[in-house]
GROMACS .gro file of C-alpha atoms in nm:
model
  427
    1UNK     CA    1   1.721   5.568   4.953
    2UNK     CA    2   1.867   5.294   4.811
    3UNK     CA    3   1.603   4.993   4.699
    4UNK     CA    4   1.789   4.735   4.952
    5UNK     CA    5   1.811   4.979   5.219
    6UNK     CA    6   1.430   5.030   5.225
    7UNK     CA    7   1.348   4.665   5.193
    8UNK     CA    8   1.573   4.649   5.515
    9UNK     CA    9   1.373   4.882   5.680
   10UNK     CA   10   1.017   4.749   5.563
   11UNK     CA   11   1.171   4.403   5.681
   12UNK     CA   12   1.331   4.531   5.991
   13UNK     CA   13   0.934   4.669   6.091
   14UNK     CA   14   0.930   4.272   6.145
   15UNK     CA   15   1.053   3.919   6.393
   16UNK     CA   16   0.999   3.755   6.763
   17UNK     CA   17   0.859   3.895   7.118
   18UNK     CA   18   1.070   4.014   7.358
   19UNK     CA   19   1.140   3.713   7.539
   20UNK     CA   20   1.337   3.618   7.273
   21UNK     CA   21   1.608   3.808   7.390
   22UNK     CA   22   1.688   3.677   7.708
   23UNK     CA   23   1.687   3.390   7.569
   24UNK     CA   24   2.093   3.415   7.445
   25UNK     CA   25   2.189   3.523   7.767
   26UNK     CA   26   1.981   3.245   7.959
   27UNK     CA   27   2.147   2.992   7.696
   28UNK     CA   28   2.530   3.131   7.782
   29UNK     CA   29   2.428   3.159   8.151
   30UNK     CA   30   2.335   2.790   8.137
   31UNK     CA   31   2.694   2.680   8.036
   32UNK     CA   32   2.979   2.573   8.297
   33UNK     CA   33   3.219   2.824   8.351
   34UNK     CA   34   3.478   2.603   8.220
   35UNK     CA   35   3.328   2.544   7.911
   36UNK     CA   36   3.531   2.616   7.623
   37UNK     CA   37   3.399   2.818   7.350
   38UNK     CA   38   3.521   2.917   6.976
   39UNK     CA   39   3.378   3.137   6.749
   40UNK     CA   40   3.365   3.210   6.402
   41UNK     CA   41   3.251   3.516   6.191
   42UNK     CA   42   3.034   3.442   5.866
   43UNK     CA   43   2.787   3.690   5.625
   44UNK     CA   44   2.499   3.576   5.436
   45UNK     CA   45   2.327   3.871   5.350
   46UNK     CA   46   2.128   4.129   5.608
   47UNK     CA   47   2.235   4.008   5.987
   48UNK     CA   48   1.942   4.056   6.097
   49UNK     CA   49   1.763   3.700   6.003
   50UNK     CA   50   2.113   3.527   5.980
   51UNK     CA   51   2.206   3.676   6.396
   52UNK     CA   52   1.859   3.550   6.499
   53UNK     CA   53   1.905   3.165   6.311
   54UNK     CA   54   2.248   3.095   6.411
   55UNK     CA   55   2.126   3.198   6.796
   56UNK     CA   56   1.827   2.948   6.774
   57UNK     CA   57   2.112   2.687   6.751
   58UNK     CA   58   2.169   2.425   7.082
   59UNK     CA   59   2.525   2.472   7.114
   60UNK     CA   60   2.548   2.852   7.005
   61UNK     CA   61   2.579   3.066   7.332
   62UNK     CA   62   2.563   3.406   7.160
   63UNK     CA   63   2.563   3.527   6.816
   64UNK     CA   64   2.660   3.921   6.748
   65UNK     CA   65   2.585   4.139   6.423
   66UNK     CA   66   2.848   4.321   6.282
   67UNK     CA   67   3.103   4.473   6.003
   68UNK     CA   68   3.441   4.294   5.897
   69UNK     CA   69   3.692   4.245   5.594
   70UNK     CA   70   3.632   4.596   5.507
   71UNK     CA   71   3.948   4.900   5.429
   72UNK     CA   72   3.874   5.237   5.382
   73UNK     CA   73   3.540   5.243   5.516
   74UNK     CA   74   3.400   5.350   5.796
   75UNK     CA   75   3.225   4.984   6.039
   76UNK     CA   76   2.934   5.181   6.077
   77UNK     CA   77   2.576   5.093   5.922
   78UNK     CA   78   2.599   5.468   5.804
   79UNK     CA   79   2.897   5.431   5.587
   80UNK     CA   80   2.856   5.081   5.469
   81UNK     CA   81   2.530   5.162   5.313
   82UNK     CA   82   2.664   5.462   5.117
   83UNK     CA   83   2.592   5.485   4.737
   84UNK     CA   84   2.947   5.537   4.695
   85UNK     CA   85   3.025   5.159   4.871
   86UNK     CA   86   2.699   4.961   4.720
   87UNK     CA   87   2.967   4.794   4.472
   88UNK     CA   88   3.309   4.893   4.659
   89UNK     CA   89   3.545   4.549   4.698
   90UNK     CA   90   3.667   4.722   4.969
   91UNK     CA   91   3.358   4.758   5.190
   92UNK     CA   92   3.318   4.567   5.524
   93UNK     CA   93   3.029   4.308   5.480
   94UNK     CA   94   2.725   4.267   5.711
   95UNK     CA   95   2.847   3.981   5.909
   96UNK     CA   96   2.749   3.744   6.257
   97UNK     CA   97   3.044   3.638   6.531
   98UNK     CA   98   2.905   3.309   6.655
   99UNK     CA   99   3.053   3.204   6.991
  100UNK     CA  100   2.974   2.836   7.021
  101UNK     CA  101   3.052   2.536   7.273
  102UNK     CA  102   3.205   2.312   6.982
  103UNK     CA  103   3.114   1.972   7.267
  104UNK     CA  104   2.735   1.998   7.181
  105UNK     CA  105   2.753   2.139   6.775
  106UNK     CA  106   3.037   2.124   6.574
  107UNK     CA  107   3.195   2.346   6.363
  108UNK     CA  108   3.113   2.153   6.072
  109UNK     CA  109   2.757   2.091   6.140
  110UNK     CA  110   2.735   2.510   6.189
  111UNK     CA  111   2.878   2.583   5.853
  112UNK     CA  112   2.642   2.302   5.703
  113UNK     CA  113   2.350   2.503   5.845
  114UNK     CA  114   2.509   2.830   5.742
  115UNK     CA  115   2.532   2.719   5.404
  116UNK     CA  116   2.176   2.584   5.383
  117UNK     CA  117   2.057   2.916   5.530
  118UNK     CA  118   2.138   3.112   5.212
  119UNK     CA  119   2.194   3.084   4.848
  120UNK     CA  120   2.590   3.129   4.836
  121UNK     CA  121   2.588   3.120   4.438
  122UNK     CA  122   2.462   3.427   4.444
  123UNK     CA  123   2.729   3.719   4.430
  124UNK     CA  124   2.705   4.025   4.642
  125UNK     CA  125   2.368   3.994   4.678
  126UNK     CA  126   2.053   3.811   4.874
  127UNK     CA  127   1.763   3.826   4.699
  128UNK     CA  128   1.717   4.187   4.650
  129UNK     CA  129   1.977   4.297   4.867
  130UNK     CA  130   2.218   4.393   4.684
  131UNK     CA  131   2.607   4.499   4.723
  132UNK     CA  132   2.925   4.429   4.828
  133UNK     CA  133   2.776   4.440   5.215
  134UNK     CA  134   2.588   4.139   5.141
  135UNK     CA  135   2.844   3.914   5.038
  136UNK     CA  136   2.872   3.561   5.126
  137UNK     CA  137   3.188   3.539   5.320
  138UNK     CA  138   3.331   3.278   5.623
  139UNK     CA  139   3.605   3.440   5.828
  140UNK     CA  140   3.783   3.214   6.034
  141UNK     CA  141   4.021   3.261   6.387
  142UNK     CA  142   4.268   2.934   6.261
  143UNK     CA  143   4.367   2.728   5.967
  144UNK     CA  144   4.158   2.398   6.131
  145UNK     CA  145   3.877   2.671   6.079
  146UNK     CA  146   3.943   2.763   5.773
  147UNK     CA  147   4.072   2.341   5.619
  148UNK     CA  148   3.683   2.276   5.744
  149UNK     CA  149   3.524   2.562   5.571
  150UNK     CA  150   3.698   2.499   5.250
  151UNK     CA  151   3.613   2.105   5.331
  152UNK     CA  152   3.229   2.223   5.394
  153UNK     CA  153   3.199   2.468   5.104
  154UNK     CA  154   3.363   2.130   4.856
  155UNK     CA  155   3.093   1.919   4.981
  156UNK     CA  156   2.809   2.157   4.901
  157UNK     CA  157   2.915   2.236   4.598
  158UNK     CA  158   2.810   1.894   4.370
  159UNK     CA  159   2.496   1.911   4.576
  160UNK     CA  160   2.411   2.251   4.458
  161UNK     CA  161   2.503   2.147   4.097
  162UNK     CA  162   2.272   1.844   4.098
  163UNK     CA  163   1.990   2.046   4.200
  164UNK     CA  164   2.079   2.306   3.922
  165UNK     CA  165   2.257   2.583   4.086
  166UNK     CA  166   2.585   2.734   3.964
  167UNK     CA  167   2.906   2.764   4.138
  168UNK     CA  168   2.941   2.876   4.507
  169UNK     CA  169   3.082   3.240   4.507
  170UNK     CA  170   3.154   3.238   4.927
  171UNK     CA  171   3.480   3.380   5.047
  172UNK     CA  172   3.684   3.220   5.281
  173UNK     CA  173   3.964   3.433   5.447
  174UNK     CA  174   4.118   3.453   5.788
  175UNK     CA  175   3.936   3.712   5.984
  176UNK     CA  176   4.133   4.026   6.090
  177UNK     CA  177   3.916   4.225   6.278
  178UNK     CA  178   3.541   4.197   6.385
  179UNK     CA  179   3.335   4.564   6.452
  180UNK     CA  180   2.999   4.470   6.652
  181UNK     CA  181   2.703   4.659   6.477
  182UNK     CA  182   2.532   4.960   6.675
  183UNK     CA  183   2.329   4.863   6.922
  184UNK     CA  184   1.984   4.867   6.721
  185UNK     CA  185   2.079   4.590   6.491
  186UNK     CA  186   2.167   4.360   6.798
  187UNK     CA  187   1.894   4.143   6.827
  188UNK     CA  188   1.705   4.355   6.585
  189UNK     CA  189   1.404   4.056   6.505
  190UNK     CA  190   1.356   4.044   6.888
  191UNK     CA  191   1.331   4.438   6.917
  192UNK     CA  192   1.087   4.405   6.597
  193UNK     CA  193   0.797   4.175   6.684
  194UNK     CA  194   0.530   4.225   6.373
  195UNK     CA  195   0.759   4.133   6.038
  196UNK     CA  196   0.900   3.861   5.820
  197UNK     CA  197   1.243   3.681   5.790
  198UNK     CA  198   1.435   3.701   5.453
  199UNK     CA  199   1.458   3.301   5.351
  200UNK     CA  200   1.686   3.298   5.054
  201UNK     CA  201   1.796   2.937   5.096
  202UNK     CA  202   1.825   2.686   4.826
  203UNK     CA  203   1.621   2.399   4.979
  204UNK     CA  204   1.869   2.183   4.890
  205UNK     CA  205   2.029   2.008   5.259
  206UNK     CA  206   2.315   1.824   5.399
  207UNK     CA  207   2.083   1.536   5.433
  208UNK     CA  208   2.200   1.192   5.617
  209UNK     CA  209   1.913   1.035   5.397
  210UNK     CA  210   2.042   1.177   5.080
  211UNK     CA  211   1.720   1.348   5.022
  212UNK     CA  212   1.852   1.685   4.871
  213UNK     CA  213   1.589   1.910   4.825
  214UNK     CA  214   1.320   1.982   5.030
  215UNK     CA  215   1.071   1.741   4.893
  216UNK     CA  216   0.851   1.822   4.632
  217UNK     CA  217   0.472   1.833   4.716
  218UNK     CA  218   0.114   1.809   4.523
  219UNK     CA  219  -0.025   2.123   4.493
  220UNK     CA  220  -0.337   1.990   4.256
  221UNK     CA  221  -0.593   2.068   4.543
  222UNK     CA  222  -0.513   2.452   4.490
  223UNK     CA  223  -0.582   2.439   4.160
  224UNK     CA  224  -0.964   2.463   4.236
  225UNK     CA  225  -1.183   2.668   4.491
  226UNK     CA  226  -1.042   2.979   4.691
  227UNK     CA  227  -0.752   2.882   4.941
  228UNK     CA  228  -0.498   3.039   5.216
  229UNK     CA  229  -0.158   2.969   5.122
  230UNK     CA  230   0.132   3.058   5.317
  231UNK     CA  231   0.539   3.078   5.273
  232UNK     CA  232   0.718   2.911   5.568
  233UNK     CA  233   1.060   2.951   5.620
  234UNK     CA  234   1.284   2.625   5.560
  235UNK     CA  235   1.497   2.754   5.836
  236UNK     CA  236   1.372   2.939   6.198
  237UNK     CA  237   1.143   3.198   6.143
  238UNK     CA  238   1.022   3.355   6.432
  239UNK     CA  239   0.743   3.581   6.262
  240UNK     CA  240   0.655   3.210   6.130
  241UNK     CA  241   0.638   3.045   6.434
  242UNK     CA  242   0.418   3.374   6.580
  243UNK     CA  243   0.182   3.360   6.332
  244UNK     CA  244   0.115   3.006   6.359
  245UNK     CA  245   0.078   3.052   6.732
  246UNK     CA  246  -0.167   3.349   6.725
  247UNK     CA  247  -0.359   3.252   6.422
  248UNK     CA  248  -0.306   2.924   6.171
  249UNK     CA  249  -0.343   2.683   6.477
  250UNK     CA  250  -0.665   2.800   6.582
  251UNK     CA  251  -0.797   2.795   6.240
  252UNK     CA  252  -1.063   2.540   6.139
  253UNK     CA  253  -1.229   2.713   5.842
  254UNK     CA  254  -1.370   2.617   5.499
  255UNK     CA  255  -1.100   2.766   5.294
  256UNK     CA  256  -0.844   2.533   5.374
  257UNK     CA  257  -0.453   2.669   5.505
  258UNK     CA  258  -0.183   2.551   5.370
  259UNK     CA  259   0.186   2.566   5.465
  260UNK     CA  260   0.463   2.522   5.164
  261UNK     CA  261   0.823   2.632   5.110
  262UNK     CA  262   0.925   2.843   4.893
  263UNK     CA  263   1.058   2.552   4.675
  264UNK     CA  264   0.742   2.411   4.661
  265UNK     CA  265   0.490   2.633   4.472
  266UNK     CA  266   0.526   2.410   4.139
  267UNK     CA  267   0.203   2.465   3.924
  268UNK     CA  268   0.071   2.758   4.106
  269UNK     CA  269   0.045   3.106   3.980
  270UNK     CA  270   0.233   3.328   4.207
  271UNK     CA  271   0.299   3.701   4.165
  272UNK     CA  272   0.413   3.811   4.494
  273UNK     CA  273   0.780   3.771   4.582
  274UNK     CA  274   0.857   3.406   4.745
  275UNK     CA  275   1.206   3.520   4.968
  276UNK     CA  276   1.011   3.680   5.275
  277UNK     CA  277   0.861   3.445   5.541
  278UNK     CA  278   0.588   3.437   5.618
  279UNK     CA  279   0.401   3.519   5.296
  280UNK     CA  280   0.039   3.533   5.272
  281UNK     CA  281  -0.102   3.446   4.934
  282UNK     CA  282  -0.502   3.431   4.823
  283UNK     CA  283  -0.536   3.189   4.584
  284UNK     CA  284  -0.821   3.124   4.331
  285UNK     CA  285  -0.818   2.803   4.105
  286UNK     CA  286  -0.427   2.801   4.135
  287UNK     CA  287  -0.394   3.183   4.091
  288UNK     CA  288  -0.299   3.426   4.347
  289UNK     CA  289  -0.530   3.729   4.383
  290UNK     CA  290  -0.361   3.884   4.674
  291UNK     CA  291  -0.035   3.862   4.865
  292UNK     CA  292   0.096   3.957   5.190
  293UNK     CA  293   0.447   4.009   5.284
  294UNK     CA  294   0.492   3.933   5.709
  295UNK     CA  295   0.295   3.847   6.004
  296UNK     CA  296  -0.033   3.915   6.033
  297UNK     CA  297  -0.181   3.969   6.356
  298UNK     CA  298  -0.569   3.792   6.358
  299UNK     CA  299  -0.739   4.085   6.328
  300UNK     CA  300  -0.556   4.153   6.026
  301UNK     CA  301  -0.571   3.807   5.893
  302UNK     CA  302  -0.962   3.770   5.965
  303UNK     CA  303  -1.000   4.114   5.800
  304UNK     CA  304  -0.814   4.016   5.511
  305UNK     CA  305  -1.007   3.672   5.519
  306UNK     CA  306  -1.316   3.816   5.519
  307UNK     CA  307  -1.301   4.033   5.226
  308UNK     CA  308  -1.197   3.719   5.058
  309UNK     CA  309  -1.475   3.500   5.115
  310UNK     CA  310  -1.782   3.737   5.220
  311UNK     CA  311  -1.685   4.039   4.961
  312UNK     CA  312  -1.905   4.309   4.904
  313UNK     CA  313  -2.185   4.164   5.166
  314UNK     CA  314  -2.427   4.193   5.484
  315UNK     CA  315  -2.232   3.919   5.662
  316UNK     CA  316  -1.884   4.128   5.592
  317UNK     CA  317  -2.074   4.447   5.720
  318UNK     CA  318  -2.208   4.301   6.051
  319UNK     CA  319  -1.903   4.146   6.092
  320UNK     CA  320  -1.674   4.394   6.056
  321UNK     CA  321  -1.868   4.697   6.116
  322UNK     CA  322  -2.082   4.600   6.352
  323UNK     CA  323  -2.410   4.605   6.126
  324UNK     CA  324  -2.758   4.356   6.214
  325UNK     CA  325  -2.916   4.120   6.019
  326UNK     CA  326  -3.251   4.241   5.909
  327UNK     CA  327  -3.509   4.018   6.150
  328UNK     CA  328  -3.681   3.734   6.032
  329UNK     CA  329  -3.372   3.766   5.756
  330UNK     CA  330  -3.309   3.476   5.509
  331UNK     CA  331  -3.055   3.279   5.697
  332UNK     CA  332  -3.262   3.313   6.004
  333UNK     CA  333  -3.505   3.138   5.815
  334UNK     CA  334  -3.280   2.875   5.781
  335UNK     CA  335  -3.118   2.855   6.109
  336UNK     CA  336  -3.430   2.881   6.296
  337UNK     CA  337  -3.464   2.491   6.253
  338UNK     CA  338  -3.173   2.285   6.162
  339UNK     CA  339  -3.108   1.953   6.311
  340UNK     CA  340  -2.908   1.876   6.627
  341UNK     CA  341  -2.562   2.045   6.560
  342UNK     CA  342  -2.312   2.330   6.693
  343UNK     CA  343  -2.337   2.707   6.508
  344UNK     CA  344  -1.969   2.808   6.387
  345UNK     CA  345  -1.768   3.124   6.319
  346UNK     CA  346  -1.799   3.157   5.959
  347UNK     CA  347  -1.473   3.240   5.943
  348UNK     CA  348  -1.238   3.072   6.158
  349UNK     CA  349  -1.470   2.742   6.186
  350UNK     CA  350  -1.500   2.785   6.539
  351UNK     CA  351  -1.754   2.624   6.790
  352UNK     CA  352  -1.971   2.935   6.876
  353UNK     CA  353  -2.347   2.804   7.009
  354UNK     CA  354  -2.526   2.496   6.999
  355UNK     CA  355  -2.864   2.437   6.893
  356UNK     CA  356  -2.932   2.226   7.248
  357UNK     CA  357  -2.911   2.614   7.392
  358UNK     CA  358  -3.110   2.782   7.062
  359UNK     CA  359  -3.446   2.907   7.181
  360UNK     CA  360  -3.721   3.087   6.961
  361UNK     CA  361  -3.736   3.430   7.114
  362UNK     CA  362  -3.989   3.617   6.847
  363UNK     CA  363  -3.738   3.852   6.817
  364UNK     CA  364  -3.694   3.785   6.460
  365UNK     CA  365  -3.289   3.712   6.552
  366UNK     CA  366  -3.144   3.390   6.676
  367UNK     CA  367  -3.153   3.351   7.009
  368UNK     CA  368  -2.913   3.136   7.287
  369UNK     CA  369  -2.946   3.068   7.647
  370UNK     CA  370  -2.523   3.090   7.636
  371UNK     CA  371  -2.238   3.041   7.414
  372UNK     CA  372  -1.950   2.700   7.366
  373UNK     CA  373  -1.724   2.808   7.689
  374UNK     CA  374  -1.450   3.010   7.575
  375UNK     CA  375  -1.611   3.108   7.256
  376UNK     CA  376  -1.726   3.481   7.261
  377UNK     CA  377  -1.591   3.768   7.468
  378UNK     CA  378  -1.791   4.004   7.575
  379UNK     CA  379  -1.733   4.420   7.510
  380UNK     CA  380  -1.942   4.715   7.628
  381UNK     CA  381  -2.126   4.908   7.396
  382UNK     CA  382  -2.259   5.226   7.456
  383UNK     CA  383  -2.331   5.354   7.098
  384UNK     CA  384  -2.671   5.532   6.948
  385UNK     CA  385  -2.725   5.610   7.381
  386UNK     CA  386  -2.771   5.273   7.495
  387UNK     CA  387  -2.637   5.029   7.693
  388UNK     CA  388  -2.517   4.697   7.576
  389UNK     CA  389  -2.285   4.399   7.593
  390UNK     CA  390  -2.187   4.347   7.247
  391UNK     CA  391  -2.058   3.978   7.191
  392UNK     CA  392  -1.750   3.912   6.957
  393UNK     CA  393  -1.614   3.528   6.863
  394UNK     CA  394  -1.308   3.494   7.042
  395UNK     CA  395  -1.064   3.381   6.819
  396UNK     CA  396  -1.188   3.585   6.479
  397UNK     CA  397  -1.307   3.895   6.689
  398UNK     CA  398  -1.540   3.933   6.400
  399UNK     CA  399  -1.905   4.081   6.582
  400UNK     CA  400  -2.179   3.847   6.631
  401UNK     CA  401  -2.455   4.027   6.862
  402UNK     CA  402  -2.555   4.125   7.184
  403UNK     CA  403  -2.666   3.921   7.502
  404UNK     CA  404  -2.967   4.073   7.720
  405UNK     CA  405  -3.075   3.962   8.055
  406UNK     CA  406  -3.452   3.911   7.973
  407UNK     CA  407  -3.382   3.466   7.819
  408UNK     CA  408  -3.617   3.189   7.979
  409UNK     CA  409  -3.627   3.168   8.311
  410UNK     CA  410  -3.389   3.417   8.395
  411UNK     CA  411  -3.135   3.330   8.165
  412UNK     CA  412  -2.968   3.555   7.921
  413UNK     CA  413  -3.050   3.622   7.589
  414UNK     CA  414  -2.760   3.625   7.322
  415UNK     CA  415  -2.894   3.721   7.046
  416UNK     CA  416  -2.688   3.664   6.746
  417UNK     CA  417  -2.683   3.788   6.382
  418UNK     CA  418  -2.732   3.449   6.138
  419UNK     CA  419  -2.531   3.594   5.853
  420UNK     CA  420  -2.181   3.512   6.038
  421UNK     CA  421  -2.239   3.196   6.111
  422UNK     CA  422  -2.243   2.822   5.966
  423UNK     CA  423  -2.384   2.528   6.057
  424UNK     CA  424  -2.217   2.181   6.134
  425UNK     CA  425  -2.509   1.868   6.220
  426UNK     CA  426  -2.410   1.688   6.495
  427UNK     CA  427  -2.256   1.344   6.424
   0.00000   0.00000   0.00000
């Protein structure tokens, strides 16, 4: 199998829930009956990523992947992606037929976004897709449509050139026939929940403040200590916007996140490939020591995050599988006693106990009357022929304990292993 045709596939494994796809047809639904819409057919590489931007739009009621400007071949995904028709001229190219209300965005101000969505210097290729199918091509349905491409593309160009890029290589041709794709690619990032979104654009805008690029950022604080970096898209990304959901906006931990562009990695050392979003990259004093291509569900991400920090340790081993501190253990020791203050995940930096509900139970294992509400969730556990509630931080899942009903005064017991926890005094 051809190398672009399995990135395709890897990437495909990939985008958005499933709501995302009603929310097109709630868009078009939305509209008047007499509104007027046009449409317009471009390619930018797979249609996959460029279908689901281009839908994300206000103004855009649909947006429909498919195969144009092709003779001789076959509009099928099959035939297209042929050895025989990687470098045919003649091949239809992977394309997207926008239908749009041209009242609330213009044509112009689509074809500006289409052009910042990709890198149309590049010739029958994106990144490392690469083939005739992948050209950059605008097929229009009138000569107004095609005098504002050409007017679009002329604009772009001397901003491209300032920023160092060579000469735009996008065709612009009247369309004469659109094939929709089969009905797997339709909505294909929606279908595909757990993946990443090709970003192969420049960074460098139509921007009303003249600002070209996407501004350049200081990346000095990376350059010491272990941190989280990851690749956002510059355009909608729905894997991005998942993962920050589900994971980077509940974290709080001592390895600081950080979000940057592709265009914005200046000074770091980066060995993983920059063009899929999101991207999670390790870094040590500036260096990566492990990359991540896609979402990451938390599990995954805490997982990862935990080999990272904790390595080859008891805290990694009773948090991840489900080991115990040895009582009266070191960091018991040290826990047993600290100052006013609120116990943390020592992962995520989440509020897990506070020391107002710490009680010394002789056990030999730190002991609460309850957890911070919302904190922990509780799991049966029924292993070595017992029966137990085994406790488990909420938003790192990582394993903390158990609770028993035998606390003070009829309260439970959680008792908690030291080793996955920090400490933060109380200000």
């Amino acid at each position: 199998m051809a190398i672009s045709s399995l990135l395709k596939l890897c990437a495909g494994a990939l985008l958005l829930g499933s709501t995302v796809g009603t929310t097109v047809q709630a868009k078009a639904d939305a509209m008047p009956a007499t509104t007027h819409l046009d449409s317009i057919v471009v390619g930018a590489g797979c249609f996959w990523g460029v279908e689901k931007r281009f839908e994300a739009m206000d103004g855009v009621a649909d947006a429909v992947s498919g195969y144009a400007d092709g003779t001789g071949v076959e509009p099928t995904y099959r035939a297209i992606t042929q050895r025989r028709n990687q470098h045919n001229p003649n091949n239809h190219a992977e394309v997207v037929k926008i239908s749009f209300n041209p009242a609330v965005i213009s044509l112009t101000t689509l074809l500006q976004r289409y052009f910042e969505m990709h890198d149309p210097t590049q010739l029958n290729r994106q990144g490392n897709d690469i083939g005739t199918q992948y050209r950059s091509i605008i097929l229009t349905n009138s000569q107004a449509q095609y005098d504002t491409a050409q007017q679009v593309l002329a604009a772009y160009q001397p901003l491209l050139t300032k920023a160092g890029y060579g000469a735009i290589t996008t065709q612009i041709k009247p369309l004469r026939e659109f094939f929709p794709a089969e009905q797997y690619h339709q909505d294909y990032i929606a279908k595909n929940p757990n993946g990443y979104c090709p970003d192969h654009s420049t960074g460098v805008r139509f921007a009303s403040d003249n600002k070209l690029q996407t501004a350049a950022v200081d990346n000095s604080a990376l350059l010491s200590g272990k941190h989280i970096l990851v690749i956002d898209s510059e355009s909608y990304c729905p894997y991005c916007e998942k993962f920050k959901a589900d994971v980077g906006n509940s974290y709080s931990g001592d390895i600081s996140l950080h979000y940057r562009y592709a265009s914005q990695l200046q000074g770091l050392s980066i060995s993983s490939p920059t063009w899929a979003t999101p991207t999670i990259i390790l870094l040590e004093n500036g260096k990566e020591v492990f990359g991540r291509q896609g979402y990451l569900s938390p599990a995954e991400f805490y997982l990862l995050l935990g080999k990272f920090k904790l390595g080859d340790s008891e805290a990694f081993n009773v948090a991840f599988d489900e080991g115990t501190d040895g009582r009266f253990c070191q960091q018991y020791e040290i826990f047993k006693n600290t100052p006013d203050g609120v116990f943390t995940d020592k992962l995520s930096g989440a509020p897990l106990f506070d020391t107002r509900d710490r009680f010394d139970s002789g056990t030999g294992w730190l002991s609460f009357t309850k957890a911070v509400n919302g904190a922990v969730i509780e799991k049966p556990d029924n292993r070595y022929g017992m029966r137990r509630t085994e406790i488990r931080a909420k938003v790192s899942g990582i394993h903390l304990g158990h609770v028993f009903n035998d606390g003070p005064n009829g309260r439970p017991r959680y008792c908690i292993n030291a080793t996955v926890l920090d400490f933060v005094p109380r200000s």
